[in-house]
Short mmCIF file of C-alpha atoms and ligand atoms in Angstrom, two decimals:
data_model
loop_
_atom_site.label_atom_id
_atom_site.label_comp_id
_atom_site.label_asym_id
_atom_site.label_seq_id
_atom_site.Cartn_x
_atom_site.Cartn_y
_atom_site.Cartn_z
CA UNK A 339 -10.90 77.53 11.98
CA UNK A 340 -9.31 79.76 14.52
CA UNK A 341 -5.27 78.36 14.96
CA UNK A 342 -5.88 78.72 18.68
CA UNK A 343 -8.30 75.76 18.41
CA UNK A 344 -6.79 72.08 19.42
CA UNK A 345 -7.62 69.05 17.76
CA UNK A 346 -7.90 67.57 20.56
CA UNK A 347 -7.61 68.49 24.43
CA UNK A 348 -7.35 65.98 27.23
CA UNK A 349 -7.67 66.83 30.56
CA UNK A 350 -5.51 64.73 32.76
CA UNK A 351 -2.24 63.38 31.88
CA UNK A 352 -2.30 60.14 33.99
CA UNK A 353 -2.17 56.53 32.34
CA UNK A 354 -5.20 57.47 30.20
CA UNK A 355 -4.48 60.61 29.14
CA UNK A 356 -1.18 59.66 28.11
CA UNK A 357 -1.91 56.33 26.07
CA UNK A 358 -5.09 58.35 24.60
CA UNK A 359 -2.40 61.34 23.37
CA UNK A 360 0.11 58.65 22.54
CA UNK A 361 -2.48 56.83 20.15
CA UNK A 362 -3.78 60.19 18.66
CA UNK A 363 -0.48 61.69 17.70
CA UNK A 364 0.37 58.48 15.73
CA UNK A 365 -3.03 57.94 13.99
CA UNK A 366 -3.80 61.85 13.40
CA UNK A 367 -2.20 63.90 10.29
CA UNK A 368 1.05 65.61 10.61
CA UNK A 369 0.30 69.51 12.09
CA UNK A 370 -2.51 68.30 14.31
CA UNK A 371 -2.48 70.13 17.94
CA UNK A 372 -2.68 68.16 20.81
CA UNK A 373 -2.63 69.41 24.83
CA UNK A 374 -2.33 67.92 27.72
CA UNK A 375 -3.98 69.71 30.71
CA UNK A 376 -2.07 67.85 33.76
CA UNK A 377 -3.24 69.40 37.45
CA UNK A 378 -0.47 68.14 38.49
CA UNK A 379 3.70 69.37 38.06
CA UNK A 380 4.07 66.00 35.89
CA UNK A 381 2.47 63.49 34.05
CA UNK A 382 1.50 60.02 34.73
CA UNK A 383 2.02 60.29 39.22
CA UNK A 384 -0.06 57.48 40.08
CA UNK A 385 1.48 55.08 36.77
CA UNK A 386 4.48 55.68 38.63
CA UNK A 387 2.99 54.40 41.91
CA UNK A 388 1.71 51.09 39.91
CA UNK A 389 2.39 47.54 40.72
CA UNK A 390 4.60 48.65 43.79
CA UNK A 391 6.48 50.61 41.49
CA UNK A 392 6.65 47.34 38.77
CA UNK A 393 3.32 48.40 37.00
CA UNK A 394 1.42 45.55 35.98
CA UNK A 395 0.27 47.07 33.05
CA UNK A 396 -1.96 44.55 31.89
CA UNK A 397 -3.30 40.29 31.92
CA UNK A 398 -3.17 37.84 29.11
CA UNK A 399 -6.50 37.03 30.72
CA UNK A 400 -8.87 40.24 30.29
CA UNK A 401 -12.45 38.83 31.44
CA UNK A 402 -14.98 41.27 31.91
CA UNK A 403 -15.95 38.71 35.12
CA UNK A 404 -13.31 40.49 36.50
CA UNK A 405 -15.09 44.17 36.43
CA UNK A 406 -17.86 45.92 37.49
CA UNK A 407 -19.65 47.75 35.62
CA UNK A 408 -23.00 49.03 34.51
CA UNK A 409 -22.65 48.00 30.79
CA UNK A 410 -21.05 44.59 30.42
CA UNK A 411 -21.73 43.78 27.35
CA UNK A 412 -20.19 47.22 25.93
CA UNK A 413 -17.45 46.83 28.09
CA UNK A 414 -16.55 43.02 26.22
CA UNK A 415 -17.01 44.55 22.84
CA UNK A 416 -14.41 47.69 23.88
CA UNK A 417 -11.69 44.91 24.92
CA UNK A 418 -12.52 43.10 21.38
CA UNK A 419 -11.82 45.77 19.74
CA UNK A 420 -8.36 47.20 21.89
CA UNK A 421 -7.24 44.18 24.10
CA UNK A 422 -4.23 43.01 26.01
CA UNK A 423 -2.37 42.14 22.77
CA UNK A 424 -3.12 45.42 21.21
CA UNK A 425 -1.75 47.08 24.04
CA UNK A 426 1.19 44.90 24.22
CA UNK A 427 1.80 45.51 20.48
CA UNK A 428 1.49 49.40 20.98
CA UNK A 429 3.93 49.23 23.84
CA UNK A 430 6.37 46.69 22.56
CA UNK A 431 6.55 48.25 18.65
CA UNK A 432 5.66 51.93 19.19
CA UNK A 433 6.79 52.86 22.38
CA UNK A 434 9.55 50.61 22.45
CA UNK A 435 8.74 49.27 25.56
CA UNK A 436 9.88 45.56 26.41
CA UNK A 437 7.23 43.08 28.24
CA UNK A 438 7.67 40.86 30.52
CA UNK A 439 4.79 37.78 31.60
CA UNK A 440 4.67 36.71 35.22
CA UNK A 441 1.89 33.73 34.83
CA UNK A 442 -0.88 35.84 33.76
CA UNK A 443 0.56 39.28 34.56
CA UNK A 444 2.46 41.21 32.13
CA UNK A 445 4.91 43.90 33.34
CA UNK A 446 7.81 46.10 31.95
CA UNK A 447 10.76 44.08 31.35
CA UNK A 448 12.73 46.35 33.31
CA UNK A 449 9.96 45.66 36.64
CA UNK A 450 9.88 49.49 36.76
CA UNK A 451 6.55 52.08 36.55
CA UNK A 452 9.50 54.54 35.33
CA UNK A 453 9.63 52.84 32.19
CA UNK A 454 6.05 52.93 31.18
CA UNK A 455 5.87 56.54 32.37
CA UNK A 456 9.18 57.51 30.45
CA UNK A 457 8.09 55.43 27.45
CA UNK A 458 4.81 57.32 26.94
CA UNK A 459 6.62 61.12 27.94
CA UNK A 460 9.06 60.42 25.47
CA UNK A 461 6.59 59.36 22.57
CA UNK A 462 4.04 62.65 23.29
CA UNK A 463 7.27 64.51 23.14
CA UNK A 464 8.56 63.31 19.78
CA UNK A 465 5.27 63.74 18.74
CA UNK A 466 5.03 67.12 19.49
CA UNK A 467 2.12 66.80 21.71
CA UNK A 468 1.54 69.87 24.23
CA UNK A 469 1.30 69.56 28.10
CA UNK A 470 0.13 72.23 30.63
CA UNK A 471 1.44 71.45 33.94
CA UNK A 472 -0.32 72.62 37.58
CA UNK A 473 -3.33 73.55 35.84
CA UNK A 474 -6.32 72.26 37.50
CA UNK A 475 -9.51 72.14 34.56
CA UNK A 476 -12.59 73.79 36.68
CA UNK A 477 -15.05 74.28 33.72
CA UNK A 478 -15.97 73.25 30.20
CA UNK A 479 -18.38 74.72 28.17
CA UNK A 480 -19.92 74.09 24.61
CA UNK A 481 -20.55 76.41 21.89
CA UNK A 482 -21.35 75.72 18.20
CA UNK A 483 -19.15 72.27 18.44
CA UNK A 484 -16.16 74.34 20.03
CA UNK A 485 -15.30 73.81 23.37
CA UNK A 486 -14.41 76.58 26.02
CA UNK A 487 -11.65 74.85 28.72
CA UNK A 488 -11.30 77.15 31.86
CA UNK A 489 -8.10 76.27 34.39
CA UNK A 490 -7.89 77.11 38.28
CA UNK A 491 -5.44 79.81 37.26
CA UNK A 492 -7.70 81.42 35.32
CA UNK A 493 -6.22 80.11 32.09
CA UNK A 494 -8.64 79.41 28.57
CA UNK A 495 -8.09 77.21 25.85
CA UNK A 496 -10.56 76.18 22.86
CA UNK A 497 -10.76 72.35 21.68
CA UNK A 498 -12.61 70.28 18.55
CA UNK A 499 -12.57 67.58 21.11
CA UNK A 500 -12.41 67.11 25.07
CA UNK A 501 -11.44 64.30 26.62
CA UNK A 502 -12.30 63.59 30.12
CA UNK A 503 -9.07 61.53 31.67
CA UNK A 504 -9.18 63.15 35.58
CA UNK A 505 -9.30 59.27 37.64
CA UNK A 506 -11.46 58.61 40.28
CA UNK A 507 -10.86 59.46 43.95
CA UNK A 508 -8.43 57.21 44.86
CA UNK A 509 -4.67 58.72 46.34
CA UNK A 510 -5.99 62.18 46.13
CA UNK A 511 -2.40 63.23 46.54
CA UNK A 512 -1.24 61.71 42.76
CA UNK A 513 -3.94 64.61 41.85
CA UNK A 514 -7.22 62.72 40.97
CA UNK A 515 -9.87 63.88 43.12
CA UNK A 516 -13.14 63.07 41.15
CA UNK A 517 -12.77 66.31 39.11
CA UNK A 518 -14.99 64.60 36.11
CA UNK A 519 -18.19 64.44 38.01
CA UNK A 520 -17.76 68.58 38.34
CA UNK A 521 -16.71 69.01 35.26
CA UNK A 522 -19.85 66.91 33.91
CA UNK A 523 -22.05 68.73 35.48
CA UNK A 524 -21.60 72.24 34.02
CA UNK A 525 -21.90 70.75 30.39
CA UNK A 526 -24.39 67.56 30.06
CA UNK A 527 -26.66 65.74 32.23
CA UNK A 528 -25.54 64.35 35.17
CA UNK A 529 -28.13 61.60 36.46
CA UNK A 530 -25.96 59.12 35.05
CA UNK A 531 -22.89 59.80 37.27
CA UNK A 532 -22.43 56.81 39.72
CA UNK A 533 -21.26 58.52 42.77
CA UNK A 534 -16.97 57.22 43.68
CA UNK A 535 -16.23 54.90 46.23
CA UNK A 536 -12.98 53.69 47.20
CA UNK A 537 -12.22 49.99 46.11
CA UNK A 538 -9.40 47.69 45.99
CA UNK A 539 -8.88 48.48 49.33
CA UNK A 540 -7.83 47.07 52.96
CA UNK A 541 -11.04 45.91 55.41
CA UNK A 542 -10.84 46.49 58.74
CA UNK A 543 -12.19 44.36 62.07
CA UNK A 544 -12.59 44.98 65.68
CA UNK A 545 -11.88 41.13 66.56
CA UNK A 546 -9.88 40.35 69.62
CA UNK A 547 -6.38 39.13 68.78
CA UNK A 548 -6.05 40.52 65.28
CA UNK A 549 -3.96 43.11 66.18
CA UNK A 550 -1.34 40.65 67.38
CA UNK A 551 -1.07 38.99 64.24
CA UNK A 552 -0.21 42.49 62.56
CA UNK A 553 2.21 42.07 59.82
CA UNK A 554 1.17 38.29 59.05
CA UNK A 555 0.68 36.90 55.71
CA UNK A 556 -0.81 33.78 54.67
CA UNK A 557 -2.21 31.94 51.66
CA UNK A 558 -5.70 31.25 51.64
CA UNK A 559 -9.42 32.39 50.64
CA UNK A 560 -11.60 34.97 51.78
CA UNK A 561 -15.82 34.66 51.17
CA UNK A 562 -17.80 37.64 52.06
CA UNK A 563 -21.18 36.98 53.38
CA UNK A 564 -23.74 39.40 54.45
CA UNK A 565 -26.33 39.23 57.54
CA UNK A 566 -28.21 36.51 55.83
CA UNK A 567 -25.24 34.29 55.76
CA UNK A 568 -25.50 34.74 51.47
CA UNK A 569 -21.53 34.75 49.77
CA UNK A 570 -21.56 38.13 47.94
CA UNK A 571 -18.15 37.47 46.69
CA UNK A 572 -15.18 35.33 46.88
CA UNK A 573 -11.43 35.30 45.71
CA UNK A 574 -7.97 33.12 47.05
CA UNK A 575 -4.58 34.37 47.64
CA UNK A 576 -2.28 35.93 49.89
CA UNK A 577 -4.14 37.72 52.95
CA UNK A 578 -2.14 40.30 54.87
CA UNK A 579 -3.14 40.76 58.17
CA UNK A 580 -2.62 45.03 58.74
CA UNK A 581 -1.13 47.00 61.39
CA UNK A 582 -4.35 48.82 62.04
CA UNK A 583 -5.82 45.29 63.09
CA UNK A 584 -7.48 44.38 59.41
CA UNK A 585 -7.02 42.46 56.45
CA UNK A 586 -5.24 43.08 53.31
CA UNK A 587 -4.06 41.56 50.60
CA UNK A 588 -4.63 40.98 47.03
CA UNK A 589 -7.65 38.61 47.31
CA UNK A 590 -8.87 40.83 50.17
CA UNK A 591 -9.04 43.93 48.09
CA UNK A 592 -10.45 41.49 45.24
CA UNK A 593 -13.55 41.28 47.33
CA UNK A 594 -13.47 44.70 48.83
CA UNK A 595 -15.79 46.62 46.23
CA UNK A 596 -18.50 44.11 47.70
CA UNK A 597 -17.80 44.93 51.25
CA UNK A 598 -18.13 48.87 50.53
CA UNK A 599 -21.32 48.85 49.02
CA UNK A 600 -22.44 46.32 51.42
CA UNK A 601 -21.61 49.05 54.32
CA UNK A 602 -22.57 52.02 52.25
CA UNK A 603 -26.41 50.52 51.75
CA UNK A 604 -26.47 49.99 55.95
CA UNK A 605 -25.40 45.95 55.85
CA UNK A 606 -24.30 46.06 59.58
CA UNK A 607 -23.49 42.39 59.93
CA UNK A 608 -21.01 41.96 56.80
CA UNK A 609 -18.31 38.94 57.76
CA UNK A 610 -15.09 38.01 56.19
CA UNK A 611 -14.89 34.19 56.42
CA UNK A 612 -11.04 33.40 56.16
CA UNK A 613 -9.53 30.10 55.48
CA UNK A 614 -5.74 30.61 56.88
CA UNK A 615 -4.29 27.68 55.31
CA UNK A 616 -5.00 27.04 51.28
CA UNK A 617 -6.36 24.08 52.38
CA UNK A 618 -9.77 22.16 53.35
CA UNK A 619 -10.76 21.44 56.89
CA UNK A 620 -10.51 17.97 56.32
CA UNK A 621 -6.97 17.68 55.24
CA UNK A 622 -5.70 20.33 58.12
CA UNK A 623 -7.42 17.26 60.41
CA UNK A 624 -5.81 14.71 59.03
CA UNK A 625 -2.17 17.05 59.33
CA UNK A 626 -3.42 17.67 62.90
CA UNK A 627 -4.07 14.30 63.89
CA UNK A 628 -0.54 12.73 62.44
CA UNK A 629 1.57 15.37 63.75
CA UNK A 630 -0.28 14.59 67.48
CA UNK A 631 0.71 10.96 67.20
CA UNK A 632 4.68 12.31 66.39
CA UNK A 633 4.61 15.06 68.91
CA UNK A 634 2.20 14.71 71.42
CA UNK A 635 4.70 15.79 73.89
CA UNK A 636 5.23 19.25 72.31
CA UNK A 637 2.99 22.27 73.22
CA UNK A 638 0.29 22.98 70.71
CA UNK A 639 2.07 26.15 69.20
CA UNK A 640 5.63 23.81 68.88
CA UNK A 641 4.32 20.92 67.57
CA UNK A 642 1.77 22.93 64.78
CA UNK A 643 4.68 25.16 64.22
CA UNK A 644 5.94 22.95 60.72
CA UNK A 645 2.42 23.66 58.94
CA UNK A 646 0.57 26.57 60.88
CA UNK A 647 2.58 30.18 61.81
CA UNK A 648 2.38 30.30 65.52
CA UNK A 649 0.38 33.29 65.82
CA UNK A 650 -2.47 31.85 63.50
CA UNK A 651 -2.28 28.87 65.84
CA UNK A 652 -2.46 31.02 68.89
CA UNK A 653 -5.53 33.34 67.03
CA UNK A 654 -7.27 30.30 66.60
CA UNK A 655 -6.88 28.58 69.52
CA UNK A 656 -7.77 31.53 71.46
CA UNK A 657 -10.88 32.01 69.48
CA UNK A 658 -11.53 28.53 71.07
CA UNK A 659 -10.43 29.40 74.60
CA UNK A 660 -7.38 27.26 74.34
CA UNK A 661 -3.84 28.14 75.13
CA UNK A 662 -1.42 26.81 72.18
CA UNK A 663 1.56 27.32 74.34
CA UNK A 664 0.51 25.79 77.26
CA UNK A 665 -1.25 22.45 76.34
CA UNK A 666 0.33 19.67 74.75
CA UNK A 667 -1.08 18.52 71.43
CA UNK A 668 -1.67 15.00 73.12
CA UNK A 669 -4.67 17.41 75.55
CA UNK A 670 -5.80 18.06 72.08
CA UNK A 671 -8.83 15.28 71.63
CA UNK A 672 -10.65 14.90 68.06
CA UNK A 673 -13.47 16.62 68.37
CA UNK A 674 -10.81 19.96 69.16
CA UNK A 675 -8.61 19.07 66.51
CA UNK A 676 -11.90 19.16 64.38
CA UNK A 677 -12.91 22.08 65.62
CA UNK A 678 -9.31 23.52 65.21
CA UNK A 679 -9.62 22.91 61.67
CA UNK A 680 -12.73 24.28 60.55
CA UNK A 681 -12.12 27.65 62.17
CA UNK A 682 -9.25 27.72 60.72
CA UNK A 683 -10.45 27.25 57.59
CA UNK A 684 -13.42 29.21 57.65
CA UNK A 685 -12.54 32.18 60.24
CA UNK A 686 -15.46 34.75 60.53
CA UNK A 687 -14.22 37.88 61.16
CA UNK A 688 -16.88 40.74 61.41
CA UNK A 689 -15.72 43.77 59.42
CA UNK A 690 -16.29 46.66 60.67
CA UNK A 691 -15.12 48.93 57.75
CA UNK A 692 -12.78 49.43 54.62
CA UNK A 693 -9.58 51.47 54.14
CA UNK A 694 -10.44 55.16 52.66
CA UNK A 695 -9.26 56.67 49.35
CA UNK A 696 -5.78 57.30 50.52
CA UNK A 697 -5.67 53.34 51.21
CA UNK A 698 -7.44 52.30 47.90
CA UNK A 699 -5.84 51.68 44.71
CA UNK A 700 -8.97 51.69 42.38
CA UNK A 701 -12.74 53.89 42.76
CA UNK A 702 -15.80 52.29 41.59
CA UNK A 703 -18.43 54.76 39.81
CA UNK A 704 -18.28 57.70 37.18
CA UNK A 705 -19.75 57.76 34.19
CA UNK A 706 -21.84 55.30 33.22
CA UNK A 707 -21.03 53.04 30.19
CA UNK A 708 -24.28 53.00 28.89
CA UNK A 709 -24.00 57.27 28.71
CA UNK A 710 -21.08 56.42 26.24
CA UNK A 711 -20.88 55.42 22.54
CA UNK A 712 -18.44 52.74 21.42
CA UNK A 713 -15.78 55.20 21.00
CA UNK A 714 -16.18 56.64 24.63
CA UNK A 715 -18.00 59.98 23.46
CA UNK A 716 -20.48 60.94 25.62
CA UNK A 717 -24.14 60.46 23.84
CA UNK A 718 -25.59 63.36 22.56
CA UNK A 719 -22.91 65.93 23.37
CA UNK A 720 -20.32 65.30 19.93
CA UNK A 721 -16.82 65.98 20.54
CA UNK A 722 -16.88 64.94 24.66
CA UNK A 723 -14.88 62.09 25.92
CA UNK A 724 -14.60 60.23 28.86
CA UNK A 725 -11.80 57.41 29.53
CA UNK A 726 -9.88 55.09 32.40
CA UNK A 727 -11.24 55.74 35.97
CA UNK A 728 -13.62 58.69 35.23
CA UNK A 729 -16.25 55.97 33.79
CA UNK A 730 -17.84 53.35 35.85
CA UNK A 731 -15.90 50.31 35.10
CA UNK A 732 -13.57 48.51 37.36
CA UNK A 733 -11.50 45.75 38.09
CA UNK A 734 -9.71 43.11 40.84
CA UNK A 735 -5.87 43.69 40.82
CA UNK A 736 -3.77 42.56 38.59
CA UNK A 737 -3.58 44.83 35.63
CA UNK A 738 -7.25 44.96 34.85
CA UNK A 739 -7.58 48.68 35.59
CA UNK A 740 -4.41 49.66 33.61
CA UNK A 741 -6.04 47.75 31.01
CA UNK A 742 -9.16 49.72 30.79
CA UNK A 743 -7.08 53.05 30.75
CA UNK A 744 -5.19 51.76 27.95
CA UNK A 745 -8.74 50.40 26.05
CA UNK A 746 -10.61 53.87 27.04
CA UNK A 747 -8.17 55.62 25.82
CA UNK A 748 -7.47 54.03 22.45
CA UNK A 749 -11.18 53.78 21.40
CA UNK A 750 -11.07 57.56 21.96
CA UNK A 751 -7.98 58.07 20.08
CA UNK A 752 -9.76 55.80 17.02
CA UNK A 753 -13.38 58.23 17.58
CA UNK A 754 -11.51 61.64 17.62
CA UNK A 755 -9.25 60.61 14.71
CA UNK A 756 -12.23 59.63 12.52
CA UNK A 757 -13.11 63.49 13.68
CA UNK A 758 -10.69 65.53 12.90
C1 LIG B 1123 -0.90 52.33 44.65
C2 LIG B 1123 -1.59 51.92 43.39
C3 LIG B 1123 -1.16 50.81 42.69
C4 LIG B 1123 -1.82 50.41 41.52
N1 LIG B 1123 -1.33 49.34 40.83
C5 LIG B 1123 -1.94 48.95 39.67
C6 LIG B 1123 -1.41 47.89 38.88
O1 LIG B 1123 -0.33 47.35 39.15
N2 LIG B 1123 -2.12 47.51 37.77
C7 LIG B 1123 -3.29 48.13 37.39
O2 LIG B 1123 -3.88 47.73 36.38
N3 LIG B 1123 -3.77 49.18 38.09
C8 LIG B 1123 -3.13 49.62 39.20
N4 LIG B 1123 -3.61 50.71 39.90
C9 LIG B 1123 -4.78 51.44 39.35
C10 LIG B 1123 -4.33 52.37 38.20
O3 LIG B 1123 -3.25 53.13 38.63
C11 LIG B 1123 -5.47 53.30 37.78
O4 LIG B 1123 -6.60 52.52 37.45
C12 LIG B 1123 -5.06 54.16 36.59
O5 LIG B 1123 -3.96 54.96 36.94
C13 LIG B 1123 -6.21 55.04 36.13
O6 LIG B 1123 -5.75 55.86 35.10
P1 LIG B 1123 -6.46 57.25 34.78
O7 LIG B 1123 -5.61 57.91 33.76
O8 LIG B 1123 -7.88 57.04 34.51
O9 LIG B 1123 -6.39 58.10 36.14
P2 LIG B 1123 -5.11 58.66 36.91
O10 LIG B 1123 -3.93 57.81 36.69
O11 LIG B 1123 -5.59 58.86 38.30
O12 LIG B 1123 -4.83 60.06 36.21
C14 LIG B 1123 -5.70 61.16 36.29
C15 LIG B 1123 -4.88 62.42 36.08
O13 LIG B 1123 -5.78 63.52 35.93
C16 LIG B 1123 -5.26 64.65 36.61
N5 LIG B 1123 -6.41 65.52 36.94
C17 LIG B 1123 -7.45 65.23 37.77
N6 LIG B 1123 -8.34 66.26 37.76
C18 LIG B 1123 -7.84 67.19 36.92
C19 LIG B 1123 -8.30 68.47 36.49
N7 LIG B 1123 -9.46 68.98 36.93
N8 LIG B 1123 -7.53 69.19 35.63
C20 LIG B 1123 -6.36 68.67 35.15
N9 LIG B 1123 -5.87 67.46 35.52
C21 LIG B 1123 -6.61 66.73 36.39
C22 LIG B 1123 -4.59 64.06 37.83
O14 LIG B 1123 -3.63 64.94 38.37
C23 LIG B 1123 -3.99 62.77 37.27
O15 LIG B 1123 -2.67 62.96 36.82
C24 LIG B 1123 -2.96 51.14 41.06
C25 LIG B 1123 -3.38 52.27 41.75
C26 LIG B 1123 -2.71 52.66 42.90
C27 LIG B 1123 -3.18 53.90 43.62
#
């Protein structure tokens, strides 16, 4: 074999990459030759942007209920196999990285992406493992198990093994702009490429009054029901109300993969039913109904003020052609407290859209799962891998899509090794 031949290339040195190259360099012989192919001028851009700059990196609660995908079953045998406390080992014992668990989510001790990012540099580093910075991969080719990597610049390199770690669409600017799908295409077939979307990601509405509550958050739930009035998906938690007059928030880009392909397959009357309060309509009337026997003298908006923000009280009301700041809660009869209290506990607002890939965190689509082995090599084409957000599996928030980088990538790490 030719010297100028890797072991192992990966294209894309984002969370993926990394961990993949990380795990590689410590199971593979001593004088192996790993690269890095990063489009970008450094490694790991969007880890950095993680978790508001935290990085949850993963949950002591992996459930594949909490992805999409086109294979579960595959999917729950890959986090058997590498889960959360694998991970947490690899970090804590090899990369010397301390965790930290916030109820379910786990974090860096230090609350910084920088860690994570420095942790894994470092390691590949030690290890000796190469990186090519600002070169963009723009074709792959196969040739009697070699394989022929082509760069932007006009650059060639020869592998044993490719791995396929370019992201999805998702903040285009960290340098992952659904490269794999092109890639794919020149080399295997690519009917089993689920086109991106953007998920995890804001919704947006056209209501009256939501702009005026920009800048709001509240605890609560959001259901998503479609023109039949069916619940295509549910989740609870804080709701952000956005300055381009939507909704945000984690549960709110929970439930957001549901609303795009709703949209994207011509659903034109999808609704985001919001309870604003955490609570059920029932016990808001009951809150209602005391507080108008204490202040019946106040305005609406005063006298709410102790359990309701007053622009949720005012959003509602309005909805209900009612002025909270000028009628007094005593005006307020029972069949207007009750009907206070079930809008604002179920709140339809129509949505007219969803934030676009420079919003979302997370793309649905890519690969499919079922195209893959167990060890994330492409069926039929030896030596190909693809791993983290260039398949078709993805999660809610809360470490769940770190999680599958870090799984991809170590199931690759275990197939190439048993390779080389
Ligand atoms: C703002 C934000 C916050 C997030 N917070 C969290 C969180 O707290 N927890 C969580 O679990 N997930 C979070 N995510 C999601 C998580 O960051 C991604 O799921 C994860 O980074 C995917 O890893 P990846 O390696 O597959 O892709 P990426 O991290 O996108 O890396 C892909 C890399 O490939 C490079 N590349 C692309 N094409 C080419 C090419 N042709 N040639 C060479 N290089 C190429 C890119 O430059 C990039 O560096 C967040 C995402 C965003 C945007």
């Amino acid at each position: 074999m030719k010297s100028n031949v890797y072991d192992c290339i990966i294209i894309g040195g984002g969370a993926a990459g990394m961990f993949c190259a990380a795990k590689l360099a410590k199971s593979l012989y001593f004088g192996r030759k790993i690269l890095i192919i990063e489009a970008g001028p450094r490694v790991g851009r969007k880890l950095a942007l993680t978790g508001s700059g935290r990085c949850n990196l993963s949950n002591s609660d992996i459930d594949i209920s909490r992805y999409n995908t086109d294979d579960p079953d595959k999917l729950a045998s890959c986090f058997e196999r590498f889960g959360e406390a694998d991970t947490c080992y690899f970090f804590e014992n090899i990369l010397g990285v301390v965790l930290e668990q916030k109820n379910s989510l786990i974090y860096p001790s230090t609350y910084k992406s920088s860690t994570v990012v420095d942790a894994l540099r470092f390691y590949l580093s030690d290890n000796n493992v190469e990186t090519e910075l600002k070169e963009r991969v723009t074709s792959i080719t196969e040739n009697s198990h070699i394989f022929e990597i082509k760069t932007e610049s006009k650059k060639d390199f020869l592998a044993k093994n490719v791995v396929i770690a370019t992201g999805g669409i998702t903040y285009p600017a960290t340098g992952s702009t659904g490269d794999a799908a092109k890639l794919l295409k020149k080399i295997t077939d690519n009917s089993y490429f689920v086109p991106y979307r953007p998920a995890l990601t804001s919704l947006s509405s056209d209501i009256s009054g939501i702009k005026g509550l920009a800048g709001i958050r509240c605890r609560g739930d959001v259901k998503i029901v479609d023109g039949k009035g069916e619940v295509r998906a549910q989740s609870e938690g804080e709701i952000l109300f956005t300055k381009e007059g939507g909704i945000s928030g984690i549960c709110v880009m929970d439930v957001s993969d549901a609303v795009v392909r709703l949209i994207d397959n011509g659903e034109e009357d999808v609704k985001a039913i919001l309870n604003l309060t955490g609570k059920s309509a029932g016990e808001i009337f009951q809150m209602i109904y005391i507080r108008r026997q204490m202040y019946a003298h106040r305005s609406c908006a005063d006298a709410l003020s102790g359990m309701l923000l007053r622009n949720i009280t005012d959003f509602a009301m309005k909805k209900m052609g009612l002025k909270c700041d000028k009628m007094t809660l005593r005006e307020l009869n029972d069949s207007q407290i009750a009907e206070l209290s079930n809008l604002l506990c179920a709140f339809p607002i129509p949505v007219t859209g969803y934030g676009d890939v420079d919003k979302a965190q997370v793309s649905s689509g890519g690969l499919k799962l079922l195209r893959l082995d167990d060890n994330m090599q492409v069926k039929d084409l030896p030596g190909l891998y693809l791993i983290g957000e260039a398949v078709n599996v993805n999660g809610i928030c809360g470490g769940y899509n770190l999680q599958w980088a870090w799984t991809s990538a170590a199931l690759a790490a275990e197939g190439i090794s048993q390779n080389v």
